[in-house]
PDB file of C-alpha atoms and ligand atoms in Angstrom:
ATOM      1  CA  UNK A  21       0.000   0.000   0.000  1.00 47.00           C
ATOM      2  CA  UNK A  22       1.438   3.431  -0.840  1.00 51.00           C
ATOM      3  CA  UNK A  23       2.495   5.112   2.374  1.00 52.00           C
ATOM      4  CA  UNK A  24       0.610   8.371   1.748  1.00 51.00           C
ATOM      5  CA  UNK A  25      -2.689   6.498   1.368  1.00 56.00           C
ATOM      6  CA  UNK A  26      -2.183   4.624   4.647  1.00 52.00           C
ATOM      7  CA  UNK A  27      -1.430   7.754   6.678  1.00 59.00           C
ATOM      8  CA  UNK A  28      -4.962   9.058   7.406  1.00 58.00           C
ATOM      9  CA  UNK A  29      -5.520   6.004   9.626  1.00 67.00           C
ATOM     10  CA  UNK A  30      -2.412   6.933  11.644  1.00 75.00           C
ATOM     11  CA  UNK A  31      -0.630   3.598  11.404  1.00 77.00           C
ATOM     12  CA  UNK A  32       2.624   2.774  13.154  1.00 80.00           C
ATOM     13  CA  UNK A  33       5.404   2.906  10.583  1.00 80.00           C
ATOM     14  CA  UNK A  34       8.642   0.993  11.128  1.00 81.00           C
ATOM     15  CA  UNK A  35      11.703   1.886   9.088  1.00 79.00           C
ATOM     16  CA  UNK A  36      14.953  -0.020   8.905  1.00 80.00           C
ATOM     17  CA  UNK A  37      18.182   1.153   7.248  1.00 75.00           C
ATOM     18  CA  UNK A  38      17.285   4.803   6.680  1.00 72.00           C
ATOM     19  CA  UNK A  39      19.711   7.686   6.713  1.00 66.00           C
ATOM     20  CA  UNK A  40      18.948  10.386   9.315  1.00 66.00           C
ATOM     21  CA  UNK A  41      20.011  13.913   8.419  1.00 56.00           C
ATOM     22  CA  UNK A  42      19.435  17.511   9.467  1.00 49.00           C
ATOM     23  CA  UNK A  43      17.965  18.723   6.202  1.00 47.00           C
ATOM     24  CA  UNK A  44      14.962  21.011   6.907  1.00 47.00           C
ATOM     25  CA  UNK A  45      14.843  20.006  10.530  1.00 50.00           C
ATOM     26  CA  UNK A  46      15.121  16.262  10.598  1.00 57.00           C
ATOM     27  CA  UNK A  47      14.743  14.103   7.545  1.00 61.00           C
ATOM     28  CA  UNK A  48      14.968  10.434   6.685  1.00 67.00           C
ATOM     29  CA  UNK A  49      16.341   9.200   3.374  1.00 66.00           C
ATOM     30  CA  UNK A  50      15.554   5.767   2.043  1.00 67.00           C
ATOM     31  CA  UNK A  51      17.655   3.598  -0.232  1.00 65.00           C
ATOM     32  CA  UNK A  52      17.155   0.249  -1.940  1.00 63.00           C
ATOM     33  CA  UNK A  53      18.130  -1.559   1.263  1.00 69.00           C
ATOM     34  CA  UNK A  54      15.528   0.300   3.350  1.00 73.00           C
ATOM     35  CA  UNK A  55      12.660  -1.711   4.762  1.00 75.00           C
ATOM     36  CA  UNK A  56       9.363   0.006   5.522  1.00 77.00           C
ATOM     37  CA  UNK A  57       6.612  -1.812   7.337  1.00 78.00           C
ATOM     38  CA  UNK A  58       3.182  -0.376   8.067  1.00 78.00           C
ATOM     39  CA  UNK A  59       1.544  -1.535  11.311  1.00 80.00           C
ATOM     40  CA  UNK A  60       4.239  -4.127  12.064  1.00 81.00           C
ATOM     41  CA  UNK A  61       3.546  -6.883  14.554  1.00 82.00           C
ATOM     42  CA  UNK A  62       6.197  -5.882  17.099  1.00 82.00           C
ATOM     43  CA  UNK A  63       6.015  -5.294  20.876  1.00 78.00           C
ATOM     44  CA  UNK A  64       7.332  -1.723  20.528  1.00 81.00           C
ATOM     45  CA  UNK A  65       4.755  -0.966  17.844  1.00 82.00           C
ATOM     46  CA  UNK A  66       2.020  -2.216  20.184  1.00 82.00           C
ATOM     47  CA  UNK A  67       3.282   0.091  22.975  1.00 80.00           C
ATOM     48  CA  UNK A  68       3.192   3.020  20.565  1.00 82.00           C
ATOM     49  CA  UNK A  69      -0.308   2.091  19.368  1.00 81.00           C
ATOM     50  CA  UNK A  70      -1.617   1.959  22.951  1.00 80.00           C
ATOM     51  CA  UNK A  71      -0.008   5.294  23.788  1.00 79.00           C
ATOM     52  CA  UNK A  72      -1.568   6.875  20.694  1.00 79.00           C
ATOM     53  CA  UNK A  73      -5.014   5.436  21.469  1.00 80.00           C
ATOM     54  CA  UNK A  74      -5.001   6.640  25.100  1.00 80.00           C
ATOM     55  CA  UNK A  75      -3.550  10.147  24.937  1.00 76.00           C
ATOM     56  CA  UNK A  76      -0.972  10.360  22.156  1.00 75.00           C
ATOM     57  CA  UNK A  77      -3.563  11.497  19.621  1.00 74.00           C
ATOM     58  CA  UNK A  78      -4.335  14.654  21.615  1.00 70.00           C
ATOM     59  CA  UNK A  79      -0.720  15.778  21.933  1.00 69.00           C
ATOM     60  CA  UNK A  80       0.229  18.688  19.692  1.00 64.00           C
ATOM     61  CA  UNK A  81       3.065  17.346  17.579  1.00 62.00           C
ATOM     62  CA  UNK A  82       6.313  19.266  17.560  1.00 58.00           C
ATOM     63  CA  UNK A  83       7.371  19.682  13.955  1.00 55.00           C
ATOM     64  CA  UNK A  84      10.826  18.252  13.426  1.00 55.00           C
ATOM     65  CA  UNK A  85      10.690  18.479   9.673  1.00 50.00           C
ATOM     66  CA  UNK A  86       9.155  21.279   7.659  1.00 44.00           C
ATOM     67  CA  UNK A  87       9.051  21.349   3.931  1.00 41.00           C
ATOM     68  CA  UNK A  88       8.525  24.881   2.690  1.00 39.00           C
ATOM     69  CA  UNK A  89       7.207  23.532  -0.567  1.00 40.00           C
ATOM     70  CA  UNK A  90       4.840  20.671   0.114  1.00 36.00           C
ATOM     71  CA  UNK A  91       3.708  21.864   3.532  1.00 39.00           C
ATOM     72  CA  UNK A  92       3.214  25.489   2.684  1.00 43.00           C
ATOM     73  CA  UNK A  93      -0.229  25.302   1.216  1.00 47.00           C
ATOM     74  CA  UNK A  94      -1.670  23.550   4.201  1.00 56.00           C
ATOM     75  CA  UNK A  95      -1.474  26.510   6.544  1.00 65.00           C
ATOM     76  CA  UNK A  96      -4.991  27.158   7.719  1.00 71.00           C
ATOM     77  CA  UNK A  97      -6.300  30.667   8.201  1.00 73.00           C
ATOM     78  CA  UNK A  98      -7.559  31.437  11.715  1.00 74.00           C
ATOM     79  CA  UNK A  99     -11.212  30.667  12.372  1.00 69.00           C
ATOM     80  CA  UNK A 100     -13.519  33.710  12.306  1.00 64.00           C
ATOM     81  CA  UNK A 101     -13.518  35.320  15.740  1.00 62.00           C
ATOM     82  CA  UNK A 102     -10.356  33.521  16.803  1.00 65.00           C
ATOM     83  CA  UNK A 103      -8.732  35.182  19.810  1.00 62.00           C
ATOM     84  CA  UNK A 104      -5.320  33.942  18.795  1.00 73.00           C
ATOM     85  CA  UNK A 105      -4.802  36.776  16.307  1.00 80.00           C
ATOM     86  CA  UNK A 106      -2.718  39.714  17.450  1.00 83.00           C
ATOM     87  CA  UNK A 107      -2.859  42.988  15.579  1.00 85.00           C
ATOM     88  CA  UNK A 108       0.671  44.339  15.368  1.00 88.00           C
ATOM     89  CA  UNK A 109       3.008  46.746  13.713  1.00 93.00           C
ATOM     90  CA  UNK A 110       5.901  45.345  11.720  1.00 95.00           C
ATOM     91  CA  UNK A 111       8.384  46.110  14.507  1.00 95.00           C
ATOM     92  CA  UNK A 112       6.172  44.216  16.974  1.00 94.00           C
ATOM     93  CA  UNK A 113       6.010  41.370  14.464  1.00 95.00           C
ATOM     94  CA  UNK A 114       9.815  41.249  14.302  1.00 95.00           C
ATOM     95  CA  UNK A 115       9.932  41.070  18.089  1.00 94.00           C
ATOM     96  CA  UNK A 116       7.418  38.197  18.085  1.00 94.00           C
ATOM     97  CA  UNK A 117       9.472  36.321  15.481  1.00 94.00           C
ATOM     98  CA  UNK A 118      12.538  36.735  17.682  1.00 93.00           C
ATOM     99  CA  UNK A 119      10.648  35.676  20.816  1.00 93.00           C
ATOM    100  CA  UNK A 120       9.169  32.620  19.143  1.00 91.00           C
ATOM    101  CA  UNK A 121      12.602  31.507  17.903  1.00 90.00           C
ATOM    102  CA  UNK A 122      13.890  31.637  21.472  1.00 90.00           C
ATOM    103  CA  UNK A 123      11.026  29.463  22.668  1.00 88.00           C
ATOM    104  CA  UNK A 124       8.679  32.078  24.148  1.00 89.00           C
ATOM    105  CA  UNK A 125       4.977  31.632  23.565  1.00 87.00           C
ATOM    106  CA  UNK A 126       3.446  34.207  21.239  1.00 88.00           C
ATOM    107  CA  UNK A 127       0.150  34.450  19.366  1.00 87.00           C
ATOM    108  CA  UNK A 128      -0.111  31.964  16.522  1.00 85.00           C
ATOM    109  CA  UNK A 129      -1.478  34.541  14.089  1.00 91.00           C
ATOM    110  CA  UNK A 130      -0.498  38.142  13.567  1.00 93.00           C
ATOM    111  CA  UNK A 131      -2.437  40.734  11.626  1.00 94.00           C
ATOM    112  CA  UNK A 132      -0.440  43.562  10.097  1.00 94.00           C
ATOM    113  CA  UNK A 133      -1.224  46.394   7.739  1.00 95.00           C
ATOM    114  CA  UNK A 134       1.737  46.880   5.446  1.00 96.00           C
ATOM    115  CA  UNK A 135       2.812  47.635   1.940  1.00 95.00           C
ATOM    116  CA  UNK A 136       4.792  45.347  -0.296  1.00 96.00           C
ATOM    117  CA  UNK A 137       8.318  46.760  -0.402  1.00 96.00           C
ATOM    118  CA  UNK A 138       9.838  44.093  -2.599  1.00 96.00           C
ATOM    119  CA  UNK A 139       9.237  40.592  -3.978  1.00 96.00           C
ATOM    120  CA  UNK A 140      12.201  38.388  -4.812  1.00 96.00           C
ATOM    121  CA  UNK A 141      12.382  37.340  -8.440  1.00 95.00           C
ATOM    122  CA  UNK A 142      14.430  34.205  -7.812  1.00 94.00           C
ATOM    123  CA  UNK A 143      12.638  30.927  -7.071  1.00 95.00           C
ATOM    124  CA  UNK A 144       9.251  32.635  -7.049  1.00 96.00           C
ATOM    125  CA  UNK A 145       7.400  29.450  -8.032  1.00 97.00           C
ATOM    126  CA  UNK A 146       7.862  25.699  -8.101  1.00 96.00           C
ATOM    127  CA  UNK A 147       6.582  22.902 -10.359  1.00 96.00           C
ATOM    128  CA  UNK A 148       3.490  21.530  -8.638  1.00 96.00           C
ATOM    129  CA  UNK A 149       1.573  18.296  -9.017  1.00 96.00           C
ATOM    130  CA  UNK A 150      -1.330  18.818 -11.485  1.00 96.00           C
ATOM    131  CA  UNK A 151      -3.801  17.207  -9.048  1.00 94.00           C
ATOM    132  CA  UNK A 152      -5.774  20.118  -7.618  1.00 91.00           C
ATOM    133  CA  UNK A 153      -5.804  18.746  -4.082  1.00 92.00           C
ATOM    134  CA  UNK A 154      -2.045  18.124  -4.035  1.00 95.00           C
ATOM    135  CA  UNK A 155       0.503  20.914  -3.533  1.00 94.00           C
ATOM    136  CA  UNK A 156       3.572  18.699  -3.705  1.00 95.00           C
ATOM    137  CA  UNK A 157       6.554  19.545  -5.818  1.00 96.00           C
ATOM    138  CA  UNK A 158       7.004  17.332  -8.873  1.00 97.00           C
ATOM    139  CA  UNK A 159      10.338  16.244 -10.319  1.00 96.00           C
ATOM    140  CA  UNK A 160      11.020  16.042 -14.049  1.00 95.00           C
ATOM    141  CA  UNK A 161      11.681  12.488 -15.184  1.00 92.00           C
ATOM    142  CA  UNK A 162      12.311  13.450 -18.800  1.00 91.00           C
ATOM    143  CA  UNK A 163      10.143  15.109 -21.405  1.00 91.00           C
ATOM    144  CA  UNK A 164       6.462  15.368 -20.398  1.00 92.00           C
ATOM    145  CA  UNK A 165       7.014  13.223 -17.329  1.00 96.00           C
ATOM    146  CA  UNK A 166       6.499  14.757 -13.929  1.00 97.00           C
ATOM    147  CA  UNK A 167       6.785  12.552 -10.889  1.00 96.00           C
ATOM    148  CA  UNK A 168       4.783  13.261  -7.709  1.00 96.00           C
ATOM    149  CA  UNK A 169       5.999  11.169  -4.776  1.00 94.00           C
ATOM    150  CA  UNK A 170       2.980  12.056  -2.668  1.00 94.00           C
ATOM    151  CA  UNK A 171       0.468  10.816  -5.268  1.00 95.00           C
ATOM    152  CA  UNK A 172       2.851   8.031  -6.247  1.00 95.00           C
ATOM    153  CA  UNK A 173       2.162   8.878  -9.904  1.00 95.00           C
ATOM    154  CA  UNK A 174       3.838  10.288 -12.999  1.00 96.00           C
ATOM    155  CA  UNK A 175       1.905  12.968 -14.910  1.00 97.00           C
ATOM    156  CA  UNK A 176       2.333  14.351 -18.468  1.00 97.00           C
ATOM    157  CA  UNK A 177       2.029  17.947 -17.202  1.00 96.00           C
ATOM    158  CA  UNK A 178       2.781  20.095 -14.183  1.00 96.00           C
ATOM    159  CA  UNK A 179       1.465  23.441 -13.056  1.00 96.00           C
ATOM    160  CA  UNK A 180       3.511  26.195 -11.432  1.00 97.00           C
ATOM    161  CA  UNK A 181       2.627  27.394  -7.952  1.00 97.00           C
ATOM    162  CA  UNK A 182       3.838  30.646  -6.444  1.00 97.00           C
ATOM    163  CA  UNK A 183       6.078  30.636  -3.398  1.00 97.00           C
ATOM    164  CA  UNK A 184       7.003  34.289  -2.983  1.00 97.00           C
ATOM    165  CA  UNK A 185       9.483  35.813  -0.576  1.00 97.00           C
ATOM    166  CA  UNK A 186       8.104  39.282   0.018  1.00 97.00           C
ATOM    167  CA  UNK A 187       9.380  42.057   2.198  1.00 97.00           C
ATOM    168  CA  UNK A 188       6.545  43.929   3.901  1.00 96.00           C
ATOM    169  CA  UNK A 189       6.933  47.400   5.308  1.00 96.00           C
ATOM    170  CA  UNK A 190       5.089  49.862   7.504  1.00 94.00           C
ATOM    171  CA  UNK A 191       6.453  52.990   9.151  1.00 94.00           C
ATOM    172  CA  UNK A 192       8.069  50.938  11.928  1.00 94.00           C
ATOM    173  CA  UNK A 193      10.023  48.147  10.205  1.00 95.00           C
ATOM    174  CA  UNK A 194      10.410  45.674   7.359  1.00 96.00           C
ATOM    175  CA  UNK A 195       9.976  41.887   7.509  1.00 96.00           C
ATOM    176  CA  UNK A 196      10.376  39.037   5.057  1.00 96.00           C
ATOM    177  CA  UNK A 197       7.367  36.771   4.727  1.00 97.00           C
ATOM    178  CA  UNK A 198       6.497  33.740   2.615  1.00 96.00           C
ATOM    179  CA  UNK A 199       3.409  33.801   0.403  1.00 97.00           C
ATOM    180  CA  UNK A 200       2.059  30.657  -1.283  1.00 95.00           C
ATOM    181  CA  UNK A 201      -0.442  29.867  -4.025  1.00 93.00           C
ATOM    182  CA  UNK A 202      -3.755  31.732  -3.879  1.00 92.00           C
ATOM    183  CA  UNK A 203      -2.464  34.376  -1.463  1.00 94.00           C
ATOM    184  CA  UNK A 204       0.487  35.053  -3.763  1.00 96.00           C
ATOM    185  CA  UNK A 205      -1.900  35.284  -6.704  1.00 95.00           C
ATOM    186  CA  UNK A 206      -3.645  38.172  -4.920  1.00 93.00           C
ATOM    187  CA  UNK A 207      -0.337  40.037  -4.861  1.00 94.00           C
ATOM    188  CA  UNK A 208       0.527  39.206  -8.460  1.00 95.00           C
ATOM    189  CA  UNK A 209      -2.902  40.162  -9.822  1.00 92.00           C
ATOM    190  CA  UNK A 210      -3.799  38.455 -13.082  1.00 93.00           C
ATOM    191  CA  UNK A 211      -0.325  37.100 -13.854  1.00 96.00           C
ATOM    192  CA  UNK A 212      -0.161  33.389 -13.074  1.00 97.00           C
ATOM    193  CA  UNK A 213       2.957  31.473 -12.052  1.00 97.00           C
ATOM    194  CA  UNK A 214       2.864  29.656 -15.411  1.00 97.00           C
ATOM    195  CA  UNK A 215       2.918  33.026 -17.187  1.00 97.00           C
ATOM    196  CA  UNK A 216       5.780  34.230 -14.992  1.00 97.00           C
ATOM    197  CA  UNK A 217       7.837  31.230 -16.105  1.00 96.00           C
ATOM    198  CA  UNK A 218       7.152  32.086 -19.762  1.00 96.00           C
ATOM    199  CA  UNK A 219       8.006  35.763 -19.275  1.00 97.00           C
ATOM    200  CA  UNK A 220      11.236  34.785 -17.564  1.00 95.00           C
ATOM    201  CA  UNK A 221      12.239  32.900 -20.703  1.00 95.00           C
ATOM    202  CA  UNK A 222      10.941  35.366 -23.289  1.00 97.00           C
ATOM    203  CA  UNK A 223      10.629  38.921 -21.952  1.00 96.00           C
ATOM    204  CA  UNK A 224      12.621  39.951 -18.891  1.00 96.00           C
ATOM    205  CA  UNK A 225      11.197  43.489 -18.845  1.00 96.00           C
ATOM    206  CA  UNK A 226       7.635  42.189 -18.593  1.00 96.00           C
ATOM    207  CA  UNK A 227       8.789  39.564 -16.104  1.00 96.00           C
ATOM    208  CA  UNK A 228      10.184  42.295 -13.878  1.00 96.00           C
ATOM    209  CA  UNK A 229       7.105  44.481 -14.363  1.00 96.00           C
ATOM    210  CA  UNK A 230       4.851  41.656 -13.150  1.00 96.00           C
ATOM    211  CA  UNK A 231       6.575  41.801  -9.758  1.00 96.00           C
ATOM    212  CA  UNK A 232       6.965  45.564  -9.773  1.00 94.00           C
ATOM    213  CA  UNK A 233       3.208  46.068 -10.205  1.00 93.00           C
ATOM    214  CA  UNK A 234       2.370  45.047  -6.655  1.00 90.00           C
ATOM    215  CA  UNK A 235       5.044  47.189  -5.025  1.00 91.00           C
ATOM    216  CA  UNK A 236       3.844  49.985  -2.714  1.00 88.00           C
ATOM    217  CA  UNK A 237       0.299  48.610  -2.562  1.00 91.00           C
ATOM    218  CA  UNK A 238      -1.145  48.329   0.943  1.00 93.00           C
ATOM    219  CA  UNK A 239      -2.685  45.118   2.235  1.00 94.00           C
ATOM    220  CA  UNK A 240      -3.965  43.712   5.480  1.00 94.00           C
ATOM    221  CA  UNK A 241      -2.017  40.483   6.024  1.00 95.00           C
ATOM    222  CA  UNK A 242      -2.765  37.690   8.461  1.00 95.00           C
ATOM    223  CA  UNK A 243       0.452  35.793   9.097  1.00 95.00           C
ATOM    224  CA  UNK A 244       1.064  32.491  10.771  1.00 94.00           C
ATOM    225  CA  UNK A 245       4.277  32.181  12.763  1.00 93.00           C
ATOM    226  CA  UNK A 246       5.895  28.825  12.335  1.00 90.00           C
ATOM    227  CA  UNK A 247       9.162  27.482  13.687  1.00 88.00           C
ATOM    228  CA  UNK A 248      11.336  24.777  12.284  1.00 84.00           C
ATOM    229  CA  UNK A 249      14.808  23.500  12.943  1.00 82.00           C
ATOM    230  CA  UNK A 250      17.600  23.723  10.438  1.00 78.00           C
ATOM    231  CA  UNK A 251      21.066  22.478  11.340  1.00 79.00           C
ATOM    232  CA  UNK A 252      20.058  22.509  15.008  1.00 80.00           C
ATOM    233  CA  UNK A 253      18.968  26.151  14.830  1.00 83.00           C
ATOM    234  CA  UNK A 254      15.391  27.174  15.473  1.00 85.00           C
ATOM    235  CA  UNK A 255      14.065  29.586  12.894  1.00 88.00           C
ATOM    236  CA  UNK A 256      10.691  31.284  12.685  1.00 92.00           C
ATOM    237  CA  UNK A 257       8.932  31.953   9.441  1.00 92.00           C
ATOM    238  CA  UNK A 258       5.999  34.258   8.887  1.00 95.00           C
ATOM    239  CA  UNK A 259       3.657  32.662   6.365  1.00 95.00           C
ATOM    240  CA  UNK A 260       0.811  34.677   4.873  1.00 96.00           C
ATOM    241  CA  UNK A 261      -2.532  32.908   5.302  1.00 94.00           C
ATOM    242  CA  UNK A 262      -4.885  35.748   4.337  1.00 93.00           C
ATOM    243  CA  UNK A 263      -4.625  38.959   2.326  1.00 94.00           C
ATOM    244  CA  UNK A 264      -7.051  41.834   1.898  1.00 90.00           C
ATOM    245  CA  UNK A 265      -6.420  44.922  -0.171  1.00 86.00           C
ATOM    246  CA  UNK A 266      -6.567  48.005   2.016  1.00 85.00           C
ATOM    247  CA  UNK A 267      -5.953  51.729   1.811  1.00 83.00           C
ATOM    248  CA  UNK A 268      -2.817  53.554   2.794  1.00 81.00           C
ATOM    249  CA  UNK A 269      -2.756  54.657   6.459  1.00 76.00           C
ATOM    250  CA  UNK A 270      -3.655  58.280   7.261  1.00 70.00           C
ATOM    251  CA  UNK A 271      -0.044  59.293   7.750  1.00 61.00           C
ATOM    252  CA  UNK A 272       2.005  57.656   5.049  1.00 51.00           C
ATOM    253  CA  UNK A 273       5.357  56.322   6.250  1.00 52.00           C
ATOM    254  CA  UNK A 274       8.435  58.222   5.229  1.00 57.00           C
ATOM    255  CA  UNK A 275      10.350  56.636   2.405  1.00 56.00           C
ATOM    256  CA  UNK A 276      12.952  55.165   4.727  1.00 52.00           C
ATOM    257  CA  UNK A 277      16.387  53.794   4.110  1.00 46.00           C
ATOM    258  CA  UNK A 278      15.293  50.344   5.160  1.00 50.00           C
ATOM    259  CA  UNK A 279      13.438  49.651   1.960  1.00 47.00           C
ATOM    260  CA  UNK A 280      16.435  50.712  -0.060  1.00 46.00           C
ATOM    261  CA  UNK A 281      18.677  48.262   1.758  1.00 44.00           C
ATOM    262  CA  UNK A 282      16.287  45.414   1.128  1.00 44.00           C
ATOM    263  CA  UNK A 283      16.133  46.181  -2.559  1.00 46.00           C
ATOM    264  CA  UNK A 284      19.879  46.395  -2.840  1.00 45.00           C
ATOM    265  CA  UNK A 285      20.221  42.785  -1.856  1.00 42.00           C
ATOM    266  CA  UNK A 286      19.408  42.529   1.836  1.00 40.00           C
ATOM    267  CA  UNK A 287      19.378  38.961   3.065  1.00 41.00           C
ATOM    268  CA  UNK A 288      16.172  37.540   4.395  1.00 46.00           C
ATOM    269  CA  UNK A 289      16.980  37.114   8.046  1.00 46.00           C
ATOM    270  CA  UNK A 290      13.802  35.547   9.321  1.00 55.00           C
ATOM    271  CA  UNK A 291      12.954  33.293   6.412  1.00 41.00           C
ATOM    272  CA  UNK A 292      14.851  30.746   4.446  1.00 39.00           C
ATOM    273  CA  UNK A 293      15.514  32.001   0.977  1.00 39.00           C
ATOM    274  CA  UNK A 294      18.380  31.909  -1.375  1.00 39.00           C
ATOM    275  CA  UNK A 295      20.283  34.826  -2.781  1.00 39.00           C
ATOM    276  CA  UNK A 296      20.010  38.533  -2.318  1.00 39.00           C
ATOM    277  CA  UNK A 297      17.055  40.769  -2.916  1.00 39.00           C
ATOM    278  CA  UNK A 298      17.659  42.526  -6.179  1.00 39.00           C
ATOM    279  CA  UNK A 299      18.570  41.501  -9.672  1.00 38.00           C
ATOM    280  CA  UNK A 300      17.665  38.436 -11.608  1.00 41.00           C
TER     281      UNK A 300
HETATM  282 ZN1   ZN B   5       0.553  14.917  -6.175  1.00 53.46          ZN
END
């Protein structure tokens, strides 16, 4: 039985001869000598099953592995009326990101009103499984062959999905956030991630303009703060789960130096992202 299909029933999974590494938190790599058994008939599996049935299923799991690509679309927006949303300025948001990385408890969701200072052009989308319900990255297996490990299938096509690194700014500070799929589409307007790929290959001016168009527009963002571990370091990412277009605040922020630095190639300090800010 494919592993992904067995998972909703929460089986015990036993793995033998896997390589443990620190990639994106903690990851396991399989090889041809790896043995995987679902619901094995072992005393330790039985202990685990009993623990899960009694109270293990109510424990909030601590994420030890986070995939920015396949996991990103699954971030739920807060329920209407949720009290776990804190309205903040960008400088307060930066403080919360810092606090969360050092283990302090902060609100799960943060609402900020900010403008888009910059969107990175590099790695702004990834090849996604064509199944609508699946956000997994597919790998090219040759011409017109795209392999999705999650669906355990090879497809003749793929579709691109946005994964934007955007720097948001208000009059207090600037912060890098990650924006996936539908939320990213709201920033990019009518230009789809498939079209962005084409423009990148055919018309770099239009490609750049597609990103430029959203700059300096004001939005109300709801962000989810999420920690993961990378090479034994805890990092916190701010992932956008909801976007609404909004008007500029009464007193517009001064055009500060901060934005300039970000555009000149400032590194994303709170999110994982490759390369500098500017250029192609
Ligand atoms: Zn898939």
